[in-house]
Amino acid sequence: MTTPLRRRVLIGVVVVWVVFLVGAPIIALTVGAFSSGFGAVLEALSATDSVSALAFSLALATIAVAVNTVFGTIAAWVLTRDRFRGRTILLASVDIPFAISPVVVGLCFILLFGPHGWFGPWLKAAGIQIVFSWPAMALATVFVSLPFVVREVSLALVEAGTDEEDAARTLGASSLAVFWRITLPNIRAGLLNGVLLTSARALGEFGAVLVVSGGIAELAETGTLFVFRALDDRRDVAAYAMALALAAITMAILGALFVVRRRAAHSPVRTREVLR
Amino acid sequence: MTRSNATALVTPSRRRSLSSRGRIFLRVVTAGYLGVLIALPLLALLATAFEKGVSGAILAIVSPEARAALWLTLWTGGLVAILSAILGTLTAWVLVRYRFPGRAVISALVDLPLAVPTLVTGLMLILLLGPTTPLGDWLNAHGLRIIFAKPAIILALLFVTLPLVVRTVEPVLREIDPAEEESAATLGASPLTIFRRVLFPALWPAIAVGTLQTFARALGEFGSVVIISGNLPRRTMTAPVHIFGAIESGEPHAAAAVSVVLVAVSVALFVFAEHRLRARPT
């Protein structure tokens, strides 16, 4: 199985495959963005509409992280520590956002909150605008990035077990104290994993946000929508620069994720901390 | 010490671990979170798709454009799933069994599609293979059209789904002792036999999970495909792009009907893979 020639061929096939499929496109984007000079990229990124688009993307990602961290942690706790009827259905539903097309996600929210949607007339009467405005974009972003915190925290909770929590409770700690002093430190790495994945996914979301934004350019434009519109307007440098910026930010988040994972893998078992 | 105190020390009673009221409150919060964000939107989708009756939904699905789009999405997704299964398993095997210079780089590249926004993926492929680039120019001169044609769809799908098979097979493969493969080789088994008899029996659930998730993910892909496929109705328009077109032209019922087909297939496969095939410690 490991003759030198076979080894070389197999490694060669994998290297060529991965480098051509992933490496080459990334290099092409970098070269394309900088083909009109470093200054042009900086200039394009510091234009008012680019800055506001990036800021809006960050704001949506912040909302998604906040909502999904709070509710995702609760959901993870309930799904791993509690037993009740309907638990398996809830457990399966957590993965649904991974399997649904972003376009369909956008469509769903239009069908709920659009002018002819289920809550449309009611919202109109109350004077609340959700679709074609930022609330729907925030909802869509929360939806597509929902599974990460639940999944990562669930895994961390299962791994941590209940022994320490039980011990603390036996010694008279309240539920809240158990959560803050035992559970939360135990799931810290998992939670951080989830938050990083959520923010990367939220920053990169395009299809769902495009559908619910209804093309209200500039008023509420995310980074990805900016790229799409700039390509349409043949503002290539602006599109490439923003695409590069988005890719760089999300890759940096992924890099941070690796650091967290490596540290978690090397850190000694945390059970001792409780016994101090 | 009374008996009840002793039991409390050994196994803290449920009531003490969290009041039953607190437990129910947290269950309601969870059900509300998942219900409002996931169940309610899907319910609206289902209701709208069948608002004009089952026949209305079927008519929207079997219209020539919708049928062509669904077929294109299904076969490109299937092809990508098969390619990904083969190359992904090979990649996982090489990354686990061999140490070679640049291995860390290859491993990092495998994860990159998780981070890169899909629209940016599409743009990258245009900049690599589009008509204005040297490589695209050369391909064009040799009669090979990739961008704004079907090969671009396949390439984009391969890119966005790359980590799925590799990262599900890898941890399982790491658990298998290489000695098993080596002793089979010593006994004269060919690499294919070794894969079939030694690796495949242990790896197939992981390969199946990765392949099904690749297919499910490919069915829904939009951001990268919409800017590189050319979006010609009946030729290069995929189902998600078709749905987008239907929404834009004010046909929510048709959009919802086609969506239901996509969602039903991909959710069923994804959930089956995640909760039936993958042994999860829950």
XYZ file of C-alpha atoms in Angstrom:
558
model
C 0.000 0.000 0.000
C 2.889 2.352 0.600
C 5.311 1.762 -2.229
C 7.207 5.008 -2.952
C 5.698 5.382 -6.432
C 2.109 4.815 -5.280
C 2.644 7.194 -2.405
C 3.906 9.874 -4.751
C 1.053 9.408 -7.220
C -1.655 9.520 -4.553
C -0.204 12.587 -2.849
C 0.206 14.200 -6.275
C -3.422 13.586 -7.234
C -4.723 15.065 -3.969
C -2.397 18.066 -4.057
C -3.282 18.897 -7.671
C -6.996 18.406 -7.003
C -7.148 20.628 -3.909
C -4.747 23.271 -5.220
C -6.565 23.575 -8.528
C -10.044 23.536 -7.013
C -9.479 25.895 -4.069
C -6.036 27.459 -4.275
C -6.171 28.667 -7.878
C -9.492 30.537 -7.572
C -8.289 32.320 -4.431
C -5.095 33.380 -6.177
C -7.144 34.497 -9.185
C -9.281 36.754 -6.982
C -6.237 38.237 -5.259
C -4.468 38.890 -8.557
C -7.660 40.241 -10.143
C -8.336 42.632 -7.274
C -4.803 44.008 -7.226
C -4.396 44.132 -11.024
C -5.326 47.808 -10.985
C -3.001 48.541 -8.110
C -3.001 48.379 -4.347
C -4.178 51.985 -4.119
C -7.265 51.315 -6.230
C -8.332 48.515 -3.884
C -7.903 50.706 -0.810
C -9.735 53.539 -2.504
C -12.620 51.270 -3.503
C -12.888 49.910 0.026
C -12.847 53.332 1.656
C -15.680 54.670 -0.511
C -18.757 55.574 1.523
C -20.988 52.837 0.113
C -18.349 50.115 0.640
C -17.789 51.143 4.225
C -21.501 51.255 4.994
C -22.025 47.876 3.296
C -19.285 46.263 5.393
C -20.630 47.926 8.535
C -24.134 46.662 7.752
C -22.824 43.120 7.217
C -21.043 43.297 10.560
C -24.205 44.590 12.236
C -26.279 41.714 10.820
C -23.595 39.224 11.877
C -23.616 40.714 15.382
C -27.383 40.279 15.618
C -27.100 36.692 14.362
C -24.346 35.908 16.863
C -26.235 37.491 19.767
C -29.546 35.733 19.063
C -28.026 32.377 18.194
C -25.595 32.388 21.117
C -28.239 33.069 23.764
C -30.997 30.865 22.367
C -28.604 28.336 20.845
C -26.961 27.687 24.217
C -30.352 27.256 25.884
C -31.468 24.940 23.071
C -28.267 22.909 23.303
C -28.709 22.535 27.061
C -32.345 21.472 26.713
C -31.597 19.040 23.878
C -28.705 17.319 25.682
C -29.593 17.563 29.403
C -33.348 17.260 29.328
C -35.595 14.433 28.144
C -39.123 15.081 26.940
C -41.507 14.122 24.178
C -40.761 15.787 20.859
C -37.078 16.150 21.688
C -35.931 14.172 18.633
C -38.028 16.345 16.326
C -36.465 19.498 17.758
C -33.043 17.865 17.485
C -33.565 17.087 13.793
C -35.015 20.526 13.056
C -31.794 22.192 14.197
C -30.015 20.887 11.089
C -32.669 22.067 8.641
C -31.042 25.458 7.901
C -27.984 23.591 6.586
C -30.100 21.730 4.072
C -32.276 24.562 2.762
C -31.360 26.754 -0.181
C -30.767 30.380 0.853
C -33.224 31.474 -1.842
C -35.931 29.351 -0.242
C -35.115 30.855 3.162
C -35.679 34.314 1.699
C -38.909 33.174 0.063
C -40.205 31.784 3.376
C -39.730 35.113 5.127
C -41.437 36.964 2.271
C -44.365 34.565 2.545
C -44.587 35.330 6.266
C -43.917 39.057 6.400
C -44.310 40.300 2.812
C -47.195 42.556 1.736
C -49.291 39.497 0.799
C -47.780 37.284 3.482
C -49.427 35.733 6.540
C -48.614 38.668 8.800
C -48.492 41.232 5.962
C -51.832 43.004 6.522
C -51.331 43.023 10.286
C -47.818 44.478 9.964
C -49.041 47.076 7.505
C -51.776 48.170 9.893
C -49.221 48.446 12.669
C -46.864 50.356 10.384
C -44.006 47.878 10.774
C -41.752 47.197 7.827
C -39.952 43.846 7.942
C -39.527 42.587 4.392
C -37.472 44.805 2.058
C -35.809 46.219 5.139
C -33.214 45.252 7.716
C -35.401 43.195 10.090
C -36.034 40.562 7.409
C -32.366 40.558 6.469
C -31.484 40.018 10.126
C -34.043 37.198 10.414
C -32.672 35.514 7.286
C -29.121 35.794 8.632
C -30.162 34.375 12.013
C -31.866 31.467 10.203
C -28.951 30.434 7.995
C -26.436 30.573 10.860
C -28.683 28.952 13.477
C -27.223 25.408 13.705
C -23.619 26.262 14.611
C -23.898 27.265 18.276
C -26.478 24.553 19.028
C -24.301 21.858 17.483
C -20.972 22.961 18.943
C -22.367 23.559 22.429
C -24.289 20.255 22.351
C -21.078 18.386 21.580
C -19.257 20.247 24.369
C -22.052 19.519 26.847
C -22.059 15.814 26.012
C -18.284 15.704 26.308
C -18.247 17.517 29.653
C -20.765 15.092 31.141
C -22.867 15.793 34.220
C -20.575 14.555 37.010
C -19.201 17.973 37.898
C -22.612 19.609 37.732
C -24.053 16.899 39.976
C -21.200 17.275 42.438
C -21.688 21.027 42.669
C -25.424 20.605 43.151
C -24.863 18.045 45.883
C -22.731 20.625 47.647
C -25.663 22.990 47.521
C -24.954 25.195 44.514
C -27.976 26.796 42.888
C -28.849 26.031 39.252
C -27.601 29.421 38.137
C -24.342 29.029 40.042
C -23.848 25.581 38.500
C -24.331 27.046 35.051
C -21.977 30.015 35.519
C -19.273 28.243 37.505
C -19.299 24.711 36.055
C -21.219 24.385 32.787
C -20.118 27.598 31.097
C -16.362 27.107 31.717
C -16.736 23.543 30.425
C -18.375 24.574 27.162
C -16.297 27.724 26.617
C -14.300 26.331 23.685
C -17.388 24.859 22.035
C -19.259 28.121 22.452
C -16.400 30.086 20.898
C -16.287 27.611 17.993
C -19.992 28.151 17.469
C -19.738 31.935 17.643
C -16.888 32.023 15.110
C -18.701 29.726 12.664
C -21.910 31.729 13.087
C -20.192 35.019 12.328
C -18.356 33.639 9.270
C -21.571 32.181 7.876
C -23.527 35.363 8.628
C -20.977 37.628 6.921
C -21.011 35.461 3.804
C -24.771 35.108 3.440
C -26.051 36.234 0.067
C -29.070 34.437 -1.408
C -31.482 34.776 1.512
C -30.567 38.409 2.102
C -30.874 39.193 -1.612
C -34.397 37.796 -1.784
C -35.738 39.630 1.281
C -33.943 42.887 0.462
C -35.985 43.242 -2.720
C -33.225 45.202 -4.379
C -33.465 48.322 -2.211
C -29.916 49.245 -3.110
C -27.812 51.373 -0.799
C -30.481 51.751 1.883
C -29.639 48.374 3.363
C -26.853 46.735 1.450
C -24.602 44.023 2.825
C -21.073 43.304 1.631
C -22.196 40.432 -0.564
C -25.076 42.460 -2.063
C -22.564 45.223 -2.769
C -20.406 42.772 -4.750
C -23.438 41.587 -6.712
C -24.594 45.109 -7.593
C -21.076 46.339 -8.393
C -20.633 43.427 -10.833
C -23.946 44.343 -12.442
C -22.870 47.989 -12.757
C -19.528 46.890 -14.252
C -17.672 48.469 -11.321
C -15.215 45.597 -11.363
C -12.537 47.023 -9.071
C -15.084 47.807 -6.372
C -16.611 44.319 -6.674
C -13.241 42.542 -6.540
C -12.008 44.661 -3.634
C -15.124 43.989 -1.565
C -15.047 40.279 -2.428
C -11.414 40.122 -1.339
C -12.205 41.962 1.895
C -15.085 39.585 2.687
C -12.945 36.545 1.893
C -10.099 37.897 4.041
C -12.388 38.553 7.020
C -14.066 35.148 6.854
C -10.720 33.388 6.393
C -9.345 35.224 9.425
C -12.332 33.970 11.423
C -11.582 30.445 10.211
C -7.945 30.933 11.265
C -9.080 31.962 14.744
C -11.230 28.830 14.806
C -8.184 26.642 14.187
C -6.303 28.316 17.035
C -9.236 27.740 19.397
C -9.556 24.106 18.318
C -5.860 23.406 18.650
C -5.802 24.932 22.119
C -8.861 22.975 23.195
C -7.255 19.774 21.915
C -4.052 20.403 23.873
C -5.553 21.699 27.096
C -5.536 19.118 29.897
C -8.803 17.700 31.116
C -10.584 20.435 32.997
C -12.102 18.243 35.689
C -9.348 19.212 38.120
C -10.325 22.882 38.176
C -13.530 22.113 40.006
C -11.793 20.252 42.812
C -9.639 23.183 43.822
C -28.151 10.508 58.346
C -31.615 9.759 57.114
C -32.140 7.610 54.086
C -33.451 10.430 51.904
C -30.345 12.517 52.612
C -28.110 9.648 51.597
C -29.864 9.243 48.246
C -29.636 12.966 47.653
C -25.878 12.739 48.049
C -25.512 9.878 45.588
C -27.919 11.078 42.927
C -29.097 14.650 43.150
C -32.803 14.570 42.606
C -34.196 16.049 39.434
C -36.110 18.594 41.425
C -32.952 19.944 42.965
C -31.008 20.009 39.710
C -33.455 22.526 38.287
C -36.963 23.293 39.374
C -39.509 21.640 37.119
C -40.867 25.076 36.353
C -37.426 26.193 35.184
C -37.084 23.091 33.065
C -40.426 23.649 31.373
C -39.570 27.311 30.827
C -36.340 26.370 29.043
C -38.167 23.752 26.954
C -40.697 26.369 25.897
C -37.911 28.822 25.014
C -36.204 26.165 22.882
C -39.428 25.114 21.173
C -40.240 28.778 20.563
C -36.801 29.531 19.124
C -36.833 26.573 16.742
C -40.553 26.826 16.069
C -40.627 30.505 15.141
C -37.389 30.454 13.166
C -37.625 27.071 11.435
C -41.090 25.508 11.609
C -43.154 28.633 10.964
C -41.313 29.703 7.767
C -41.502 26.150 6.405
C -45.201 25.980 7.224
C -45.773 29.192 5.273
C -43.837 27.704 2.349
C -45.899 24.514 2.374
C -49.209 26.366 2.693
C -48.382 28.756 -0.160
C -47.230 25.950 -2.449
C -50.588 24.211 -2.097
C -52.738 27.331 -1.841
C -53.978 26.777 -5.370
C -54.493 23.085 -4.743
C -52.302 20.102 -5.384
C -52.862 20.443 -9.128
C -51.660 24.064 -9.039
C -48.451 23.004 -7.330
C -47.909 20.144 -9.763
C -48.512 22.441 -12.742
C -45.811 24.814 -11.459
C -43.375 21.942 -10.975
C -43.913 20.321 -14.390
C -43.708 23.535 -16.417
C -40.893 23.089 -18.971
C -38.632 25.676 -17.291
C -39.129 24.282 -13.795
C -38.684 20.696 -14.949
C -35.480 21.525 -16.812
C -34.153 23.482 -13.819
C -34.954 20.684 -11.364
C -33.408 18.078 -13.644
C -30.233 20.148 -14.102
C -29.933 20.656 -10.342
C -30.503 16.953 -9.647
C -27.975 15.603 -12.130
C -25.250 18.157 -11.439
C -25.763 17.561 -7.710
C -25.598 13.804 -8.209
C -22.456 14.018 -10.313
C -20.787 16.314 -7.796
C -21.773 13.988 -4.943
C -20.174 11.001 -6.713
C -16.988 12.906 -7.627
C -16.795 14.292 -4.109
C -17.255 10.824 -2.598
C -14.327 9.399 -4.589
C -11.917 12.335 -4.425
C -12.961 13.299 -0.888
C -12.297 9.813 0.461
C -8.941 9.748 -1.319
C -8.061 13.181 0.078
C -9.007 12.114 3.604
C -6.917 8.943 3.260
C -3.831 10.788 2.008
C -4.160 13.449 4.741
C -4.458 10.804 7.479
C -1.919 8.222 6.297
C 0.868 10.287 4.724
C 3.149 12.989 6.076
C 4.478 15.200 3.295
C 5.669 18.793 2.885
C 2.692 21.104 2.419
C 0.253 18.739 4.109
C -0.893 21.451 6.524
C -1.515 23.807 3.591
C -3.619 21.219 1.766
C -5.553 20.538 4.955
C -6.231 24.249 5.433
C -7.298 24.622 1.790
C -9.840 21.839 2.288
C -11.548 23.908 5.008
C -11.460 27.210 3.135
C -14.761 26.708 1.265
C -16.441 26.756 4.693
C -15.325 30.339 5.121
C -15.469 31.867 1.662
C -18.865 33.453 0.892
C -20.441 31.550 -2.001
C -20.897 34.674 -4.128
C -17.170 35.291 -3.748
C -16.554 31.691 -4.860
C -18.418 32.412 -8.086
C -16.437 35.586 -8.634
C -13.169 33.712 -8.034
C -14.067 31.176 -10.709
C -14.912 33.955 -13.179
C -11.552 35.570 -12.485
C -9.823 32.218 -12.990
C -11.657 30.866 -16.015
C -13.743 33.728 -17.397
C -13.489 34.963 -21.006
C -11.215 37.885 -20.110
C -8.557 35.817 -18.320
C -5.535 34.135 -19.943
C -6.683 30.667 -18.878
C -10.230 31.322 -20.059
C -8.921 32.688 -23.340
C -6.832 29.556 -23.890
C -9.781 27.297 -23.020
C -12.023 29.242 -25.392
C -9.503 28.910 -28.210
C -9.610 25.162 -27.700
C -13.397 25.124 -27.803
C -13.814 24.508 -24.070
C -16.514 26.632 -22.541
C -16.611 26.487 -18.774
C -17.865 29.807 -17.456
C -21.521 30.602 -18.271
C -22.002 26.912 -19.084
C -22.710 23.680 -17.214
C -19.084 22.862 -16.280
C -19.014 26.080 -14.252
C -21.975 24.846 -12.183
C -20.171 21.566 -11.458
C -16.909 23.329 -10.566
C -18.664 25.738 -8.206
C -20.527 22.889 -6.504
C -17.300 20.890 -6.111
C -15.685 23.926 -4.480
C -18.441 24.675 -1.960
C -18.928 21.026 -0.944
C -15.241 20.037 -0.776
C -14.935 19.828 3.039
C -18.045 17.689 3.577
C -16.802 14.213 2.579
C -13.189 14.842 3.629
C -14.102 16.030 7.116
C -16.628 13.259 7.820
C -14.348 10.448 6.598
C -11.151 11.759 8.224
C -11.942 11.162 11.924
C -13.262 7.646 11.215
C -10.187 6.817 9.179
C -7.926 7.996 11.983
C -9.492 5.383 14.267
C -8.518 2.546 11.913
C -5.102 1.066 12.639
C -2.882 1.344 9.525
C -1.505 -2.085 10.518
C -4.709 -3.632 9.179
C -4.059 -2.195 5.727
C -0.370 -3.113 5.911
C -0.963 -6.724 6.878
C -3.492 -7.063 4.061
C -0.873 -5.672 1.670
C 1.751 -8.076 3.045
C -0.639 -10.930 2.338
C -0.701 -9.802 -1.282
C -3.989 -7.900 -1.465
C -4.211 -5.232 -4.168
C -4.969 -1.633 -3.131
C -8.491 -1.997 -4.500
C -9.057 -5.189 -2.513
C -7.668 -3.528 0.603
C -10.063 -0.632 0.180
C -13.008 -2.941 -0.496
C -12.336 -5.483 2.245
C -10.527 -3.523 4.973
C -11.460 0.153 4.717
C -14.893 0.256 3.104
C -16.724 -1.838 5.740
C -15.641 0.638 8.417
C -15.794 3.786 6.328
C -19.036 3.437 4.385
C -21.335 5.153 6.887
C -19.041 8.190 6.965
C -18.703 8.216 3.179
C -22.484 7.950 2.856
C -23.072 10.810 5.312
C -20.602 13.040 3.473
C -21.987 12.132 0.050
C -25.635 12.666 1.018
C -24.812 15.994 2.653
C -22.845 17.018 -0.435
C -25.873 16.231 -2.595
C -28.271 18.060 -0.239
C -25.972 21.083 -0.122
C -25.521 21.067 -3.910
C -29.283 21.107 -4.494
C -29.602 24.440 -2.709
C -26.492 26.241 -3.910
C -27.249 29.719 -5.208
C -24.598 32.403 -4.620
C -21.784 30.867 -6.609
C -23.986 29.436 -9.361
C -26.041 32.540 -10.075
C -23.093 34.566 -11.336
C -21.270 31.875 -13.315
C -23.869 29.632 -14.924
C -25.244 32.146 -17.393
C -28.787 31.379 -16.156
C -30.281 30.491 -19.514
C -33.788 29.079 -18.943
C -33.971 25.363 -19.812
C -30.196 25.255 -20.457
C -28.068 26.459 -17.554
C -30.644 27.652 -15.040
C -30.584 25.632 -11.823
C -33.611 25.165 -9.570
C -32.586 27.758 -6.923
C -31.996 30.344 -9.679
C -35.356 29.407 -11.212
C -37.009 29.949 -7.798
C -35.289 33.312 -7.518
C -36.623 34.266 -10.967
C -40.145 33.236 -9.989
C -40.001 35.351 -6.816
C -38.705 38.351 -8.759
C -41.460 38.057 -11.374
C -44.143 37.955 -8.695
C -45.062 34.273 -8.803
C -44.705 33.222 -5.165
C -46.934 30.170 -5.616
C -44.801 28.714 -8.403
C -41.630 29.579 -6.473
C -42.992 27.887 -3.355
C -44.040 24.747 -5.258
C -40.580 24.205 -6.759
C -39.039 25.066 -3.369
C -41.062 22.344 -1.673
C -39.560 19.734 -4.021
C -36.018 20.931 -3.292
C -36.550 21.282 0.454
C -38.241 17.878 0.772
C -35.375 16.067 -0.950
C -32.489 17.886 0.703
C -33.933 18.039 4.235
C -34.899 14.350 4.150
C -31.433 13.309 2.967
C -29.588 15.638 5.330
C -31.542 14.669 8.428
C -31.357 10.970 7.518
C -27.580 11.236 7.108
C -27.065 13.228 10.286
C -29.377 11.343 12.630
C -29.540 7.823 11.243
C -26.182 7.158 9.595
C -23.860 9.189 11.769
C -23.583 7.702 15.233
C -24.024 10.753 17.404
C -23.532 10.865 21.148
C -26.775 12.520 22.145
